CSV table of C-alpha atoms in Angstrom, one decimal:
chain,number,residue,atom,x,y,z
C,1,MET,CA,0.0,0.0,0.0
C,2,SER,CA,1.4,3.4,-1.0
C,3,VAL,CA,1.9,6.1,1.5
C,4,LEU,CA,-0.7,8.2,-0.2
C,5,ARG,CA,-3.4,5.5,0.0
C,6,ALA,CA,-2.5,4.7,3.7
C,7,ALA,CA,-2.9,8.4,4.4
C,8,LEU,CA,-6.3,8.4,2.7
C,9,GLU,CA,-7.5,5.4,4.8
C,10,ASP,CA,-6.4,7.2,8.0
C,11,TYR,CA,-8.2,10.3,6.8
C,12,LEU,CA,-11.4,8.5,6.1
C,13,ARG,CA,-11.2,6.6,9.4
C,14,LEU,CA,-10.8,9.9,11.2
C,15,ARG,CA,-13.8,11.3,9.3
C,16,ARG,CA,-15.9,8.3,10.3
C,17,SER,CA,-15.0,8.5,14.0
C,18,PRO,CA,-17.4,9.9,16.5
C,19,GLY,CA,-17.5,13.7,16.2
C,20,GLY,CA,-16.1,13.4,12.6
C,21,HIS,CA,-17.8,15.4,9.9
C,22,GLN,CA,-20.0,13.9,7.3
C,23,MET,CA,-17.7,12.1,4.9
C,24,ALA,CA,-19.9,10.4,2.2
C,25,GLU,CA,-18.6,12.8,-0.5
C,26,ALA,CA,-15.0,12.2,0.5
C,27,ALA,CA,-15.4,8.4,0.7
C,28,TRP,CA,-16.9,8.4,-2.8
C,29,GLN,CA,-14.5,10.9,-4.5
C,30,LEU,CA,-11.1,10.5,-2.9
C,31,PRO,CA,-10.3,6.8,-3.7
C,32,ASP,CA,-10.7,7.7,-7.4
C,33,PHE,CA,-8.5,10.7,-6.9
C,34,VAL,CA,-5.8,8.6,-5.3
C,35,ASP,CA,-6.0,6.1,-8.2
C,36,PHE,CA,-5.5,8.9,-10.6
C,37,LEU,CA,-2.4,10.2,-8.7
C,38,GLU,CA,-0.9,6.7,-8.4
C,39,ASP,CA,-1.4,6.0,-12.1
C,40,ARG,CA,0.7,9.0,-12.9
C,41,GLY,CA,3.3,8.4,-10.3
C,42,GLN,CA,2.3,11.3,-8.1
C,43,ARG,CA,3.3,10.9,-4.4
C,44,THR,CA,1.4,13.8,-3.0
C,45,VAL,CA,-1.4,16.2,-3.8
C,46,THR,CA,-0.7,19.2,-6.0
C,47,ILE,CA,-2.9,21.9,-7.4
C,48,GLN,CA,-2.0,20.9,-11.0
C,49,ALA,CA,-2.8,17.2,-10.4
C,50,THR,CA,-6.1,18.1,-8.7
C,51,LEU,CA,-7.2,20.3,-11.7
C,52,ALA,CA,-6.1,17.5,-14.1
C,53,TRP,CA,-8.2,14.9,-12.2
C,54,ILE,CA,-11.3,17.2,-12.2
C,55,GLN,CA,-10.9,17.8,-15.9
C,56,HIS,CA,-10.4,14.1,-16.6
C,57,ARG,CA,-13.5,13.2,-14.6
C,58,GLN,CA,-15.7,15.9,-16.0
C,59,GLY,CA,-14.6,15.8,-19.7
C,60,LYS,CA,-16.4,18.3,-21.9
C,61,GLN,CA,-19.7,18.0,-20.0
C,62,VAL,CA,-20.4,21.0,-17.7
C,63,THR,CA,-21.7,19.8,-14.4
C,64,THR,CA,-21.9,20.9,-10.8
C,65,MET,CA,-19.6,18.0,-9.7
C,66,ALA,CA,-16.3,20.0,-10.2
C,67,PRO,CA,-16.7,22.2,-7.1
C,68,ARG,CA,-17.7,19.1,-5.1
C,69,ARG,CA,-14.6,17.2,-6.2
C,70,MET,CA,-12.5,20.2,-5.4
C,71,THR,CA,-14.0,20.5,-1.9
C,72,ALA,CA,-13.3,16.8,-1.2
C,73,VAL,CA,-9.7,17.1,-2.3
C,74,ARG,CA,-9.1,20.3,-0.4
C,75,GLY,CA,-10.2,18.6,2.9
C,76,PHE,CA,-7.9,15.7,2.2
C,77,ALA,CA,-5.0,18.0,1.3
C,78,ARG,CA,-5.4,20.0,4.5
C,79,TYR,CA,-5.1,16.8,6.5
C,80,LEU,CA,-2.2,15.6,4.4
C,81,SER,CA,-0.3,18.8,4.7
C,82,GLY,CA,0.3,18.0,8.4
C,83,ILE,CA,2.1,14.8,7.3
C,84,ASP,CA,3.7,15.8,4.0
C,85,PRO,CA,5.0,19.4,3.7
C,86,ASP,CA,5.1,19.1,-0.1
C,87,THR,CA,1.3,18.9,-0.2
C,88,GLU,CA,-0.4,21.8,-2.0
C,89,VAL,CA,-3.8,22.7,-0.7
C,90,PRO,CA,-6.1,24.0,-3.5
C,91,PRO,CA,-7.2,27.5,-2.6
C,92,LEU,CA,-10.8,28.7,-2.5
C,93,GLY,CA,-12.0,30.3,-5.7
C,94,LEU,CA,-9.7,28.2,-7.9
C,95,LEU,CA,-12.6,27.1,-10.0
C,96,PRO,CA,-14.8,29.7,-11.7
C,97,HIS,CA,-18.3,30.1,-10.2
C,98,ARG,CA,-20.9,28.3,-12.3
C,99,GLN,CA,-24.4,29.5,-12.4
C,100,ARG,CA,-26.6,26.6,-11.3
C,101,TRP,CA,-29.9,27.8,-12.5
C,102,ARG,CA,-31.1,28.7,-15.9
C,103,GLN,CA,-31.3,32.4,-16.7
C,104,PRO,CA,-35.0,33.3,-16.7
C,105,PHE,CA,-36.7,34.1,-20.0
C,106,ILE,CA,-38.5,37.4,-19.8
C,107,TYR,CA,-41.7,37.4,-21.9
C,108,SER,CA,-42.3,40.5,-24.0
C,109,ASP,CA,-45.8,41.8,-24.7
C,110,ALA,CA,-45.6,40.1,-28.1
C,111,ASP,CA,-44.6,36.8,-26.5
C,112,ILE,CA,-47.5,37.0,-24.0
C,113,ALA,CA,-49.9,37.8,-26.8
C,114,ALA,CA,-48.7,34.8,-28.8
C,115,VAL,CA,-49.1,32.4,-25.9
C,116,LEU,CA,-52.6,33.8,-25.2
C,117,THR,CA,-53.5,33.2,-28.9
C,118,ALA,CA,-52.2,29.7,-28.8
C,119,ALA,CA,-54.3,29.0,-25.7
C,120,THR,CA,-57.5,29.9,-27.5
C,121,ALA,CA,-56.8,27.2,-30.1
C,122,MET,CA,-57.0,24.3,-27.5
C,123,ASP,CA,-59.3,21.4,-28.2
C,124,THR,CA,-62.3,22.4,-26.2
C,125,ARG,CA,-63.9,25.8,-25.4
C,126,LEU,CA,-63.6,25.2,-21.6
C,127,ARG,CA,-59.8,24.3,-21.8
C,128,ALA,CA,-59.2,27.3,-24.1
C,129,ALA,CA,-61.0,29.7,-21.8
C,130,THR,CA,-59.3,28.2,-18.7
C,131,TYR,CA,-55.7,28.5,-20.0
C,132,HIS,CA,-56.3,31.9,-21.7
C,133,THR,CA,-57.6,33.2,-18.3
C,134,LEU,CA,-54.8,31.5,-16.3
C,135,ILE,CA,-52.0,32.7,-18.5
C,136,GLY,CA,-53.5,36.2,-18.6
C,137,LEU,CA,-53.8,36.2,-14.9
C,138,LEU,CA,-50.1,35.2,-14.4
C,139,ALA,CA,-49.0,37.9,-16.8
C,140,ALA,CA,-51.2,40.5,-15.2
C,141,SER,CA,-50.4,39.7,-11.5
C,142,GLY,CA,-47.0,38.0,-11.4
C,143,MET,CA,-48.4,35.4,-9.0
C,144,ARG,CA,-47.2,31.8,-8.7
C,145,ILE,CA,-49.1,29.2,-10.8
C,146,GLY,CA,-50.2,27.4,-7.6
C,147,GLU,CA,-51.6,30.6,-6.2
C,148,ALA,CA,-53.5,31.2,-9.4
C,149,ILE,CA,-55.0,27.7,-9.5
C,150,ASN,CA,-56.2,28.0,-5.9
C,151,LEU,CA,-58.1,31.3,-6.5
C,152,ASP,CA,-61.9,31.3,-6.1
C,153,ARG,CA,-64.1,33.9,-7.8
C,154,ASP,CA,-64.6,35.6,-4.5
C,155,ASP,CA,-60.8,36.2,-4.3
C,156,ILE,CA,-60.8,38.8,-7.1
C,157,ASP,CA,-62.0,42.3,-6.6
C,158,TRP,CA,-62.5,44.0,-9.9
C,159,THR,CA,-63.5,47.3,-8.3
C,160,GLU,CA,-60.3,47.7,-6.3
C,161,GLY,CA,-58.2,45.8,-8.8
C,162,VAL,CA,-56.7,43.4,-6.2
C,163,LEU,CA,-56.4,39.6,-5.8
C,164,ARG,CA,-56.6,37.9,-2.4
C,165,ILE,CA,-54.0,35.1,-2.2
C,166,ARG,CA,-54.9,32.1,-0.1
C,167,PRO,CA,-51.8,30.3,1.2
C,168,HIS,CA,-51.7,26.9,2.9
C,169,ASP,CA,-52.0,28.7,6.3
C,170,PRO,CA,-55.4,30.4,6.2
C,171,ARG,CA,-54.2,32.9,8.8
C,172,ASP,CA,-51.5,34.2,6.4
C,173,ARG,CA,-53.5,36.0,3.7
C,174,ALA,CA,-52.1,38.5,1.3
C,175,THR,CA,-53.4,40.7,-1.5
C,176,ARG,CA,-51.8,41.5,-4.8
C,177,PRO,CA,-52.5,44.3,-7.2
C,178,LEU,CA,-54.0,43.3,-10.6
C,179,SER,CA,-52.6,45.0,-13.6
C,180,THR,CA,-55.1,46.9,-15.7
C,181,ASP,CA,-53.2,46.5,-19.0
C,182,ARG,CA,-54.6,44.5,-22.0
C,183,HIS,CA,-53.2,41.2,-20.7
C,184,SER,CA,-55.5,41.2,-17.6
C,185,PRO,CA,-57.7,38.1,-17.7
C,186,ARG,CA,-61.4,38.5,-18.5
C,187,VAL,CA,-63.3,36.0,-16.4
C,188,PRO,CA,-66.3,34.5,-18.1
C,189,GLN,CA,-69.5,35.2,-16.1
C,190,HIS,CA,-71.0,31.7,-16.4
C,191,PRO,CA,-68.9,29.4,-18.6
C,192,VAL,CA,-70.2,26.3,-16.8
C,193,THR,CA,-72.4,25.6,-13.8
C,194,MET,CA,-70.1,25.4,-10.8
C,195,PRO,CA,-70.7,25.2,-7.0
C,196,LYS,CA,-70.2,28.3,-4.9
C,197,PRO,CA,-67.6,29.5,-4.2
C,198,ALA,CA,-66.5,28.6,-7.7
C,199,PRO,CA,-62.9,28.4,-8.8
C,200,LEU,CA,-61.7,31.3,-10.9
C,201,THR,CA,-60.3,28.7,-13.4
C,202,THR,CA,-60.9,25.0,-13.9
C,203,ALA,CA,-57.1,24.3,-14.0
C,204,THR,CA,-55.7,21.7,-11.8
C,205,ALA,CA,-52.2,21.0,-10.3
C,206,THR,CA,-51.4,19.0,-13.5
C,207,CYS,CA,-51.8,22.1,-15.7
C,208,SER,CA,-48.0,23.0,-15.6
C,209,GLY,CA,-47.2,20.4,-18.3
C,210,THR,CA,-50.1,21.7,-20.4
C,211,MET,CA,-48.9,25.2,-20.1
C,212,PHE,CA,-45.3,24.3,-21.1
C,213,GLY,CA,-46.8,22.6,-24.2
C,214,ILE,CA,-48.6,25.7,-25.1
C,215,VAL,CA,-45.5,27.8,-25.2
C,216,PRO,CA,-43.7,26.0,-28.1
C,217,GLU,CA,-46.9,26.1,-30.1
C,218,SER,CA,-46.9,29.9,-29.8
C,219,ALA,CA,-43.4,30.2,-31.2
């Protein structure tokens, strides 16, 4: 057993001991890192070798694993530096920050109009009216889709131009102003017979997939 691998086993044993930090990531990543170093005749951790290993494992695909691999190596290198003075501890900020979430797409007035038009072409009048109203409501109010689905007719005040949001906790109510621009939804008076209080739309929690299907059709 190499000195490097023996040090890794000691490090993982220390991490597993009572009071040791959570080590699942280290136990998963570091044996592969040591294999990589040994295959190249490396006897200690260096910054260059660490970057080469991360690039080797990641390839051309951009993922969120690179920072996690770097964190695992950094912890091992800090431990190893107390044993081997030649150890190089990768500094923080060595890898560029990667945005994890997609940049949001901001719909223009023309985009919103196109989506509303596509909604009116749905297979039934009820579905067309439902999604036209729902999309217009989202555009006019900026509310979350779940909030819009949960609205009842009594929650909208056309006179004051506000919506009453009903969260999971009934004690925590909020109001939101309703835009008066041309994208404001027009709620049909009696599209179908419904119990009182009737929902503002007939959309359900499964409507997100339908809405995402409407968007490509409007392109």
